[in-house]
Short mmCIF file of C-alpha atoms in Angstrom, two decimals:
data_model
loop_
_atom_site.label_atom_id
_atom_site.label_comp_id
_atom_site.label_asym_id
_atom_site.label_seq_id
_atom_site.Cartn_x
_atom_site.Cartn_y
_atom_site.Cartn_z
CA MET L 996 45.17 52.77 35.18
CA ASP L 997 45.67 53.15 31.47
CA THR L 998 42.08 53.88 30.48
CA PRO L 999 41.02 55.61 27.27
CA ARG L 1000 39.47 59.08 27.57
CA ASP L 1001 38.21 60.21 24.19
CA ASP L 1002 35.36 58.66 22.23
CA LYS L 1003 37.47 57.67 19.25
CA LYS L 1004 39.85 55.69 21.46
CA ILE L 1005 36.94 54.04 23.30
CA MET L 1006 35.34 52.97 20.01
CA GLU L 1007 38.61 51.62 18.59
CA LEU L 1008 39.15 49.64 21.78
CA TYR L 1009 35.52 48.44 21.67
CA ARG L 1010 36.14 47.12 18.15
CA HIS L 1011 39.03 45.02 19.47
CA LYS L 1012 36.84 43.72 22.28
CA VAL L 1013 33.91 42.75 20.04
CA GLY L 1014 36.49 41.46 17.54
CA LEU L 1015 37.73 38.84 19.99
CA ALA L 1016 34.12 37.82 20.70
CA GLU L 1017 33.66 37.37 16.92
CA MET L 1018 36.68 35.01 16.85
CA LEU L 1019 35.04 32.79 19.47
CA LYS L 1020 31.90 32.17 17.39
CA GLY L 1021 30.92 28.64 16.48
CA GLY L 1022 32.85 27.29 19.46
CA VAL L 1023 32.62 26.06 23.02
CA ILE L 1024 33.91 27.88 26.11
CA MET L 1025 34.52 25.52 29.02
CA ASP L 1026 34.66 26.09 32.78
CA VAL L 1027 37.89 24.68 34.24
CA THR L 1028 39.18 24.65 37.80
CA ASN L 1029 42.83 23.71 37.25
CA ALA L 1030 45.57 23.46 34.63
CA GLU L 1031 44.88 19.80 33.97
CA GLN L 1032 41.24 20.44 33.08
CA ALA L 1033 42.28 23.42 30.96
CA LYS L 1034 44.57 21.11 28.99
CA ILE L 1035 41.70 18.64 28.43
CA ALA L 1036 39.49 21.52 27.23
CA GLU L 1037 42.11 22.83 24.79
CA GLU L 1038 42.80 19.31 23.56
CA ALA L 1039 39.07 18.81 22.92
CA GLY L 1040 38.97 21.96 20.78
CA ALA L 1041 37.50 24.56 23.17
CA VAL L 1042 37.87 28.12 21.83
CA ALA L 1043 38.49 29.48 25.34
CA VAL L 1044 38.43 28.41 28.98
CA MET L 1045 36.78 30.06 31.97
CA ALA L 1046 39.08 29.74 34.98
CA LEU L 1047 37.22 29.42 38.26
CA GLU L 1048 37.86 27.75 41.61
CA ARG L 1049 34.69 25.72 41.76
CA ILE L 1050 32.33 24.77 38.97
CA PRO L 1051 28.84 26.25 39.44
CA SER L 1052 27.27 22.96 40.60
CA ASP L 1053 29.80 22.87 43.47
CA ILE L 1054 29.28 26.56 44.27
CA ARG L 1055 25.59 25.72 44.53
CA LYS L 1056 26.30 22.75 46.82
CA ASP L 1057 28.94 24.39 49.04
CA GLY L 1058 27.16 27.68 49.70
CA GLY L 1059 29.08 30.59 51.26
CA ILE L 1060 30.39 33.61 49.36
CA ALA L 1061 31.65 32.91 45.83
CA ARG L 1062 34.36 35.41 44.81
CA MET L 1063 36.85 36.02 42.00
CA SER L 1064 39.31 33.11 41.65
CA GLN L 1065 42.80 33.22 43.15
CA PRO L 1066 45.15 35.05 40.72
CA GLY L 1067 47.78 32.32 41.15
CA MET L 1068 45.41 29.65 39.89
CA ILE L 1069 44.42 31.78 36.88
CA LYS L 1070 48.09 32.42 36.10
CA GLU L 1071 48.84 28.72 36.11
CA ILE L 1072 46.06 28.12 33.58
CA GLN L 1073 47.34 31.01 31.41
CA ALA L 1074 50.75 29.34 31.40
CA THR L 1075 49.29 25.97 30.41
CA VAL L 1076 47.05 26.76 27.43
CA SER L 1077 47.36 28.99 24.35
CA ILE L 1078 43.63 29.68 23.89
CA PRO L 1079 42.00 32.75 25.52
CA VAL L 1080 41.54 32.53 29.29
CA MET L 1081 38.46 34.12 30.85
CA ALA L 1082 37.65 34.64 34.52
CA LYS L 1083 34.66 35.80 36.57
CA VAL L 1084 34.09 38.83 38.77
CA ARG L 1085 31.20 39.49 41.10
CA ILE L 1086 28.48 41.77 39.67
CA GLY L 1087 29.59 45.37 40.25
CA HIS L 1088 33.01 44.43 41.67
CA PHE L 1089 35.20 46.65 39.50
CA ALA L 1090 38.24 46.16 41.77
CA GLU L 1091 38.19 42.42 41.03
CA ALA L 1092 37.98 43.35 37.35
CA GLN L 1093 41.00 45.65 37.71
CA ILE L 1094 42.97 42.75 39.15
CA LEU L 1095 41.93 40.42 36.32
CA GLN L 1096 42.92 43.07 33.78
CA ALA L 1097 46.33 43.40 35.47
CA LEU L 1098 46.65 39.61 35.18
CA GLY L 1099 46.14 39.86 31.41
CA VAL L 1100 42.96 37.79 31.39
CA ASP L 1101 41.46 37.84 27.84
CA PHE L 1102 37.77 38.24 28.82
CA VAL L 1103 36.04 39.09 32.10
CA ASP L 1104 32.66 37.53 32.91
CA GLU L 1105 30.65 39.77 35.23
CA SER L 1106 28.74 36.81 36.52
CA GLU L 1107 25.65 36.01 38.54
CA VAL L 1108 27.32 32.69 39.43
CA LEU L 1109 29.41 34.60 41.99
CA THR L 1110 27.82 36.41 44.94
CA PRO L 1111 26.93 39.97 43.79
CA ALA L 1112 29.02 42.80 45.22
CA ASP L 1113 26.57 45.56 44.25
CA GLU L 1114 22.79 45.23 44.20
CA LYS L 1115 22.29 48.38 42.16
CA ASN L 1116 25.17 48.90 39.74
CA HIS L 1117 27.07 46.78 37.27
CA VAL L 1118 30.66 47.56 36.26
CA TYR L 1119 31.10 50.42 33.75
CA LYS L 1120 32.90 48.29 31.20
CA HIS L 1121 34.10 51.00 28.80
CA ASP L 1122 36.58 51.95 31.54
CA PHE L 1123 38.52 48.76 30.88
CA LYS L 1124 40.91 47.53 28.20
CA VAL L 1125 39.83 43.95 28.82
CA PRO L 1126 36.52 42.94 27.19
CA PHE L 1127 33.52 41.87 29.30
CA VAL L 1128 30.78 39.29 28.84
CA CYS L 1129 27.54 39.57 30.85
CA GLY L 1130 24.49 37.40 31.34
CA CYS L 1131 20.93 38.40 30.43
CA ARG L 1132 17.42 37.03 30.75
CA ASN L 1133 15.75 39.29 28.23
CA LEU L 1134 16.37 42.00 25.66
CA GLY L 1135 16.21 44.93 28.07
CA GLU L 1136 18.88 43.41 30.30
CA ALA L 1137 21.08 42.63 27.28
CA LEU L 1138 20.83 46.21 25.98
CA ARG L 1139 21.61 47.69 29.40
CA ARG L 1140 24.81 45.66 29.64
CA ILE L 1141 25.81 46.56 26.08
CA GLY L 1142 25.17 50.20 26.99
CA GLU L 1143 27.69 49.78 29.82
CA GLY L 1144 30.22 48.38 27.35
CA ALA L 1145 29.77 44.58 27.35
CA ALA L 1146 31.41 43.12 24.22
CA MET L 1147 29.55 39.80 24.36
CA MET L 1148 26.23 38.68 25.81
CA ARG L 1149 25.19 35.27 27.03
CA THR L 1150 21.99 33.86 28.45
CA LYS L 1151 22.07 33.50 32.21
CA GLY L 1152 20.30 30.16 32.15
CA GLU L 1153 20.53 28.53 35.56
CA ALA L 1154 24.21 27.77 36.14
CA GLY L 1155 25.18 24.47 37.71
CA SER L 1156 21.69 23.00 37.33
CA GLY L 1157 22.28 20.83 34.28
CA ASP L 1158 18.73 21.91 33.34
CA ILE L 1159 18.52 23.68 29.96
CA VAL L 1160 15.06 25.17 30.53
CA GLU L 1161 16.20 28.61 31.73
CA ALA L 1162 18.78 29.08 28.94
CA VAL L 1163 16.05 28.28 26.42
CA ARG L 1164 13.67 30.75 28.08
CA HIS L 1165 16.30 33.52 28.07
CA MET L 1166 17.41 32.95 24.48
CA ARG L 1167 13.79 32.96 23.29
CA GLU L 1168 13.07 36.12 25.29
CA VAL L 1169 15.97 37.94 23.61
CA THR L 1170 15.15 36.82 20.06
CA GLU L 1171 11.44 37.49 20.54
CA GLY L 1172 12.27 40.99 21.82
CA ILE L 1173 14.37 41.64 18.72
CA ARG L 1174 11.62 40.41 16.39
CA ARG L 1175 9.20 42.83 18.09
CA LEU L 1176 11.60 45.71 17.51
CA GLN L 1177 11.83 44.88 13.84
CA LEU L 1178 8.06 45.15 13.45
CA MET L 1179 7.93 48.57 15.07
CA ARG L 1180 7.75 51.94 13.39
CA THR L 1181 10.63 54.31 14.15
CA ASP L 1182 8.36 56.50 16.25
CA GLU L 1183 7.56 53.53 18.53
CA LEU L 1184 11.16 52.72 19.44
CA MET L 1185 11.53 55.34 22.18
CA ALA L 1186 8.47 54.01 23.98
CA GLU L 1187 9.87 50.49 23.69
CA ALA L 1188 13.20 51.71 25.12
CA LYS L 1189 11.23 53.13 28.05
CA ASN L 1190 9.28 49.86 28.50
CA LEU L 1191 12.41 47.74 28.45
CA GLY L 1192 14.53 50.15 30.48
CA ALA L 1193 17.02 49.98 27.64
CA PRO L 1194 19.40 52.64 26.27
CA TYR L 1195 17.73 54.15 23.20
CA HIS L 1196 20.75 54.23 20.84
CA VAL L 1197 21.61 50.55 21.46
CA LEU L 1198 17.95 49.60 20.96
CA VAL L 1199 17.79 51.46 17.63
CA GLN L 1200 21.02 49.80 16.51
CA THR L 1201 19.57 46.39 17.43
CA ALA L 1202 16.36 47.11 15.52
CA GLU L 1203 18.37 48.04 12.43
CA LEU L 1204 20.67 45.01 12.60
CA GLY L 1205 17.93 42.52 13.49
CA LYS L 1206 20.33 41.07 16.06
CA LEU L 1207 22.29 42.21 19.09
CA PRO L 1208 25.23 44.46 18.10
CA VAL L 1209 27.59 42.05 19.92
CA PRO L 1210 27.87 38.24 19.68
CA ASN L 1211 25.13 36.42 21.56
CA PHE L 1212 26.16 33.18 23.29
CA ALA L 1213 24.33 30.59 25.39
CA ALA L 1214 25.15 29.57 28.95
CA GLY L 1215 23.60 27.99 32.02
CA GLY L 1216 22.53 24.36 32.12
CA ILE L 1217 24.12 22.91 28.95
CA ALA L 1218 25.06 19.30 29.68
CA THR L 1219 24.86 17.28 26.45
CA PRO L 1220 25.73 17.61 22.73
CA ALA L 1221 21.98 17.85 22.08
CA ASP L 1222 21.68 20.77 24.54
CA ALA L 1223 24.46 22.58 22.66
CA ALA L 1224 22.79 21.92 19.30
CA LEU L 1225 19.43 23.13 20.67
CA MET L 1226 20.92 26.45 21.80
CA MET L 1227 22.74 26.94 18.48
CA GLN L 1228 19.53 26.28 16.55
CA LEU L 1229 17.74 28.80 18.76
CA GLY L 1230 20.25 31.44 17.67
CA ALA L 1231 23.23 31.15 20.04
CA GLU L 1232 26.52 31.83 18.28
CA THR L 1233 28.68 29.85 20.72
CA VAL L 1234 28.00 27.91 23.92
CA PHE L 1235 29.48 28.06 27.38
CA VAL L 1236 29.59 24.73 29.18
CA GLY L 1237 30.15 25.00 32.89
CA SER L 1238 29.50 22.06 35.14
CA GLY L 1239 28.29 19.97 32.19
CA ILE L 1240 31.73 18.67 31.33
CA PHE L 1241 33.76 18.27 34.48
CA ALA L 1242 30.80 17.12 36.62
CA SER L 1243 30.11 14.33 34.12
CA GLU L 1244 31.37 10.76 34.33
CA ASP L 1245 34.02 10.94 31.59
CA PRO L 1246 34.94 14.57 30.81
CA ALA L 1247 37.39 14.31 27.85
CA PRO L 1248 35.11 12.54 25.32
CA ARG L 1249 32.15 14.67 26.43
CA ALA L 1250 34.19 17.86 25.92
CA LYS L 1251 35.09 16.76 22.39
CA ALA L 1252 31.50 15.71 21.65
CA VAL L 1253 30.12 19.12 22.65
CA VAL L 1254 32.70 20.84 20.39
CA ASP L 1255 31.69 18.61 17.48
CA ALA L 1256 27.99 19.18 18.21
CA VAL L 1257 28.45 22.94 17.86
CA THR L 1258 30.18 22.49 14.49
CA TYR L 1259 27.38 20.22 13.25
CA PHE L 1260 24.51 21.77 15.21
CA ASP L 1261 22.12 21.52 12.23
CA ASP L 1262 23.05 18.01 11.06
CA PRO L 1263 20.97 15.37 12.96
CA ALA L 1264 22.86 12.37 11.49
CA LYS L 1265 26.17 13.78 12.72
CA LEU L 1266 24.64 14.70 16.08
CA MET L 1267 23.49 11.12 16.51
CA GLU L 1268 27.01 9.81 15.87
CA ILE L 1269 28.47 12.39 18.23
CA SER L 1270 26.04 11.49 21.03
CA MET L 1271 26.91 7.78 21.02
CA LYS L 1272 29.13 6.13 23.62
CA LEU L 1273 29.30 9.01 26.05
CA GLY L 1274 29.31 8.27 29.78
CA GLU L 1275 26.64 9.55 32.15
CA ALA L 1276 25.83 13.25 31.88
CA MET L 1277 25.93 15.33 35.07
CA LYS L 1278 23.04 14.47 37.36
CA GLY L 1279 21.78 18.02 37.75
CA ARG L 1280 18.77 19.51 39.51
CA ALA L 1281 15.50 20.56 37.96
CA VAL L 1282 15.11 24.33 38.15
CA ASN L 1283 11.38 24.16 38.94
CA GLU L 1284 12.17 22.20 42.12
CA MET L 1285 14.48 24.94 43.41
CA ASP L 1286 13.55 27.68 45.85
CA ASP L 1287 13.75 31.16 44.37
CA LYS L 1288 16.56 31.89 46.83
CA GLU L 1289 18.66 29.15 45.29
CA LYS L 1290 18.38 30.50 41.76
CA MET L 1291 21.30 32.51 40.44
CA ALA L 1292 19.61 34.02 37.37
CA GLY L 1293 17.76 36.59 39.50
CA ARG L 1294 21.04 38.25 40.49
CA GLY L 1295 21.76 41.51 38.65
CA TRP L 1296 19.05 43.36 36.69
CA MET M 1191 32.94 33.07 -12.19
CA CYS M 1192 29.75 31.06 -11.57
CA LYS M 1193 30.80 29.16 -8.43
CA PRO M 1194 30.36 30.98 -5.09
CA ILE M 1195 33.14 32.03 -2.72
CA GLY M 1196 33.95 29.18 -0.32
CA LEU M 1197 34.05 29.96 3.38
CA LEU M 1198 35.45 27.49 5.89
CA THR M 1199 32.61 27.51 8.44
CA LEU M 1200 33.99 25.15 11.07
CA GLN M 1201 34.55 27.92 13.62
CA GLY M 1202 35.41 31.63 13.78
CA ASP M 1203 34.27 34.97 12.35
CA TYR M 1204 33.19 33.64 8.94
CA GLN M 1205 29.99 35.70 9.05
CA LYS M 1206 32.12 38.85 8.90
CA HIS M 1207 33.74 37.60 5.67
CA GLN M 1208 30.32 36.63 4.33
CA GLN M 1209 29.14 40.20 4.97
CA ALA M 1210 32.22 41.70 3.26
CA PHE M 1211 31.68 39.60 0.12
CA ALA M 1212 27.94 40.33 0.19
CA ASP M 1213 28.77 44.06 0.26
CA LEU M 1214 30.78 43.43 -2.92
CA GLY M 1215 27.79 41.67 -4.46
CA ARG M 1216 29.23 38.15 -4.20
CA GLU M 1217 27.63 34.99 -2.89
CA THR M 1218 29.38 32.72 -0.38
CA PHE M 1219 28.99 29.03 0.40
CA GLY M 1220 29.91 27.40 3.72
CA VAL M 1221 32.37 24.49 3.62
CA ARG M 1222 32.30 21.98 6.50
CA ARG M 1223 32.64 18.68 4.61
CA PRO M 1224 35.22 17.51 2.03
CA GLY M 1225 32.72 17.17 -0.87
CA GLU M 1226 31.62 20.79 -0.47
CA LEU M 1227 34.91 22.06 -1.93
CA GLU M 1228 33.62 21.02 -5.35
CA SER M 1229 30.95 23.71 -5.19
CA VAL M 1230 33.26 26.69 -4.61
CA SER M 1231 35.71 28.77 -6.65
CA CYS M 1232 38.10 29.56 -3.79
CA LEU M 1233 38.39 29.20 -0.02
CA VAL M 1234 38.54 31.74 2.78
CA ILE M 1235 39.87 30.51 6.13
CA PRO M 1236 38.56 33.02 8.69
CA GLY M 1237 39.85 34.26 12.00
CA GLY M 1238 39.06 32.07 14.98
CA GLU M 1239 41.04 29.85 17.31
CA SER M 1240 43.78 27.98 15.47
CA THR M 1241 43.85 25.17 18.06
CA THR M 1242 40.14 24.55 17.45
CA LEU M 1243 40.37 24.99 13.67
CA THR M 1244 43.27 22.57 13.15
CA ARG M 1245 41.61 19.92 15.30
CA LEU M 1246 38.29 20.28 13.47
CA VAL M 1247 39.97 20.18 10.05
CA ASP M 1248 41.35 16.77 10.96
CA ARG M 1249 38.17 15.48 12.60
CA VAL M 1250 36.01 16.29 9.59
CA GLY M 1251 38.60 15.00 7.12
CA LEU M 1252 39.28 18.32 5.38
CA ARG M 1253 43.08 18.48 5.73
CA GLU M 1254 44.11 16.69 2.53
CA PRO M 1255 41.17 17.95 0.45
CA VAL M 1256 42.02 21.57 1.36
CA ARG M 1257 45.71 21.00 0.57
CA GLU M 1258 44.81 19.61 -2.85
CA PHE M 1259 42.24 22.34 -3.47
CA ALA M 1260 44.88 25.02 -2.73
CA CYS M 1261 47.10 23.74 -5.58
CA ASP M 1262 44.79 25.20 -8.22
CA HIS M 1263 42.37 27.46 -6.34
CA PRO M 1264 42.90 30.78 -4.52
CA VAL M 1265 42.91 30.67 -0.72
CA LEU M 1266 42.73 33.62 1.69
CA GLY M 1267 43.66 33.14 5.36
CA THR M 1268 43.18 35.83 7.99
CA CYS M 1269 44.83 35.58 11.43
CA ALA M 1270 44.07 31.98 12.52
CA GLY M 1271 43.58 31.34 8.78
CA LEU M 1272 47.16 32.45 8.13
CA ILE M 1273 48.37 30.16 10.93
CA MET M 1274 46.56 27.32 9.12
CA LEU M 1275 48.32 28.17 5.84
CA ALA M 1276 51.85 28.37 7.32
CA ASN M 1277 54.30 25.52 7.11
CA ARG M 1278 56.00 26.08 10.45
CA LEU M 1279 55.06 27.40 13.87
CA GLU M 1280 57.40 28.95 16.32
CA ASP M 1281 56.60 28.59 19.97
CA GLU M 1282 58.68 28.69 23.08
CA ARG M 1283 56.48 26.03 24.56
CA LYS M 1284 56.73 22.47 23.32
CA GLY M 1285 54.31 20.78 20.95
CA HIS M 1286 52.61 23.97 19.66
CA PHE M 1287 49.51 22.96 21.67
CA GLY M 1288 48.64 20.43 19.00
CA VAL M 1289 48.29 23.07 16.28
CA GLU M 1290 49.18 21.37 13.01
CA PRO M 1291 49.18 23.86 10.13
CA LEU M 1292 48.36 22.82 6.56
CA GLY M 1293 51.84 23.73 5.30
CA LEU M 1294 50.84 25.61 2.15
CA LEU M 1295 52.75 28.89 2.57
CA ASP M 1296 56.50 28.76 3.19
CA CYS M 1297 56.69 30.91 6.31
CA THR M 1298 57.13 30.56 10.07
CA VAL M 1299 54.47 31.99 12.36
CA LEU M 1300 54.50 32.81 16.06
CA ARG M 1301 51.01 32.51 17.56
CA ASN M 1302 49.79 35.35 19.81
CA GLY M 1303 52.98 37.13 18.78
CA TYR M 1304 52.04 40.49 20.29
CA GLY M 1305 50.70 39.15 23.58
CA ARG M 1306 47.23 38.69 25.02
CA GLN M 1307 43.91 40.43 24.27
CA ILE M 1308 44.84 43.66 26.12
CA ASP M 1309 47.70 44.00 23.60
CA SER M 1310 45.34 43.90 20.57
CA PHE M 1311 45.60 47.04 18.39
CA THR M 1312 44.76 48.78 15.11
CA ALA M 1313 47.53 50.20 12.91
CA PRO M 1314 47.73 51.62 9.38
CA VAL M 1315 49.52 49.40 6.84
CA GLY M 1316 50.34 50.14 3.21
CA LEU M 1317 48.63 48.10 0.46
CA GLU M 1318 50.49 49.46 -2.56
CA SER M 1319 51.95 46.13 -3.60
CA LEU M 1320 48.49 44.50 -3.46
CA ASP M 1321 46.32 46.95 -5.41
CA GLY M 1322 48.41 50.07 -5.98
CA SER M 1323 46.30 52.14 -3.57
CA HIS M 1324 48.08 54.83 -1.55
CA GLU M 1325 45.63 55.17 1.33
CA PRO M 1326 46.81 53.15 4.39
CA PHE M 1327 44.60 50.22 5.42
CA PRO M 1328 43.31 50.15 9.04
CA ALA M 1329 44.62 46.74 10.05
CA VAL M 1330 42.97 45.24 13.16
CA PHE M 1331 45.28 42.88 15.06
CA ILE M 1332 43.45 40.69 17.62
CA ARG M 1333 45.74 38.36 19.63
CA ALA M 1334 47.52 38.37 16.31
CA PRO M 1335 50.28 36.06 15.07
CA ARG M 1336 53.63 37.33 13.79
CA ILE M 1337 55.40 36.10 10.68
CA THR M 1338 59.01 35.53 11.76
CA ARG M 1339 60.40 34.03 8.52
CA THR M 1340 59.34 33.88 4.89
CA GLY M 1341 60.69 31.52 2.24
CA PRO M 1342 62.23 32.75 -1.04
CA GLU M 1343 59.04 32.16 -3.07
CA VAL M 1344 56.85 34.12 -0.69
CA GLU M 1345 56.15 37.73 -1.57
CA ILE M 1346 55.69 40.27 1.21
CA ILE M 1347 52.60 42.40 0.48
CA ALA M 1348 52.44 44.58 3.59
CA GLU M 1349 54.58 45.29 6.62
CA TYR M 1350 54.08 46.69 10.10
CA GLU M 1351 57.15 47.92 11.97
CA GLY M 1352 59.43 46.21 9.48
CA GLU M 1353 57.75 42.79 9.81
CA PRO M 1354 55.55 41.12 7.19
CA VAL M 1355 51.82 41.18 8.02
CA ALA M 1356 50.50 40.14 4.59
CA VAL M 1357 52.18 37.55 2.36
CA ARG M 1358 51.39 35.87 -0.94
CA ARG M 1359 52.53 32.92 -3.01
CA GLY M 1360 50.73 32.50 -6.30
CA THR M 1361 47.03 32.68 -5.40
CA LEU M 1362 47.53 31.99 -1.69
CA LEU M 1363 47.14 35.12 0.42
CA GLY M 1364 47.77 35.22 4.18
CA LEU M 1365 47.22 38.12 6.59
CA THR M 1366 48.00 38.40 10.30
CA PHE M 1367 45.16 40.94 10.73
CA HIS M 1368 41.39 41.06 10.13
CA PRO M 1369 40.18 43.02 7.08
CA GLU M 1370 36.73 41.50 7.74
CA LEU M 1371 36.41 43.55 10.94
CA THR M 1372 36.60 46.89 9.10
CA ASN M 1373 34.40 48.51 6.46
CA ASP M 1374 37.38 48.87 4.11
CA LEU M 1375 36.81 46.22 1.41
CA ARG M 1376 40.02 46.70 -0.63
CA ILE M 1377 41.59 43.39 0.41
CA HIS M 1378 38.43 41.37 -0.27
CA LYS M 1379 38.20 43.13 -3.61
CA ALA M 1380 41.81 42.32 -4.50
CA PHE M 1381 41.22 38.68 -3.53
CA LEU M 1382 38.12 38.55 -5.78
CA GLU M 1383 40.21 39.86 -8.66
CA MET M 1384 42.66 36.99 -8.06
CA VAL M 1385 39.72 34.55 -8.04
CA ASP M 1386 38.25 35.93 -11.25
CA ARG M 1387 41.61 35.72 -13.04
CA VAL M 1388 42.07 32.00 -12.30
#
């Protein structure tokens, strides 16, 4: 595989990876399961699509092992839309990631939505030319993934639930962790890195910037324009919508409404207009009624 | 001189442009509604997704106001921003995926002209015809478009492998790459000089 060896090459490549994540800011990334849905997403103004065989709410319902999508299905979506196409690999499954890179996928999501392939290790992402996005529940987890080379972070939330509560918890955990760092003296940062289990140099960089060194997006449970606006106001720079669109009653207008809600996330009058005349949102399941075993956010570390 | 730099903040990496202008000591103002163009001295259309940007420009009613604004105000477009400025798109697939450019710069652009994300790259390009500097500029091309034709009134500012990557007509400046993703501020500086001359 054509992987970079020296530091300068790795950093130049990393700039391209984070650069694409920058381009996706202020947008909506939608889960799609076929070319037709991908077309609807692009038409609605999505900045990218996530190609997967089943939306998370169906993965949850069907059970069994959830794996990387069939390459043929991803290829068909790549041929249908002109926006970036992302796809998921199981946590730690670098061979699936190699296949997605060979397919020319634009972003790989190392995702807790699929059944983990490794209980101990995540993929070493600097080995790849394709950029990676990873989920996190708190600052330590975010910094560990960035240390491995993730070019974009997102909250884990609780995928396929339609319940926003976990995404809110994870976004607040990350921003609160960053605020703590900013209050610390330089000589306290190493101890904090030890507490969080976070790589020291990424933690110092985060403290200096006052934000994660890569774009920070929201995912997991977003179902309405108001959910999208909530996450943006809490500091998300873009939102992923998984089951929220194609498990709803009338996907096309809802897809467009969520895109508009991200553009006008801080304008209540516009948000009111945008939220009118939408069909039923996805039914969803409250996270606090789920068994711990059913929850996906606990996968990975 | 007193009005801030306008930044189209519908979608994309506008914060990177904001940072670049802040580093040059200049204030920016986000534009998301037609009336907001009155408060700015120029407009920067950032990188982002051109499908999303063109749709949002129409939904928020900014297409005609931006076209009128561009007649007597400087506009800078980077990557998706250049696609927005172009007057024609080239695509092997029909319908250009609903991307309707603003038609301000007489040139034809091919979206994702170098391929997908794994084909993104950085290359040195000369800026002599923009600011007379001899040091090459580290141009970052991310899923970048290619300019396949330029009209007679369009001046080619920089080339990569014999193809234009920066073009200008009057005070409209379009780039296929992202100066906002590097710490080299020469292009932002040159644009500010254009703004201050108007």
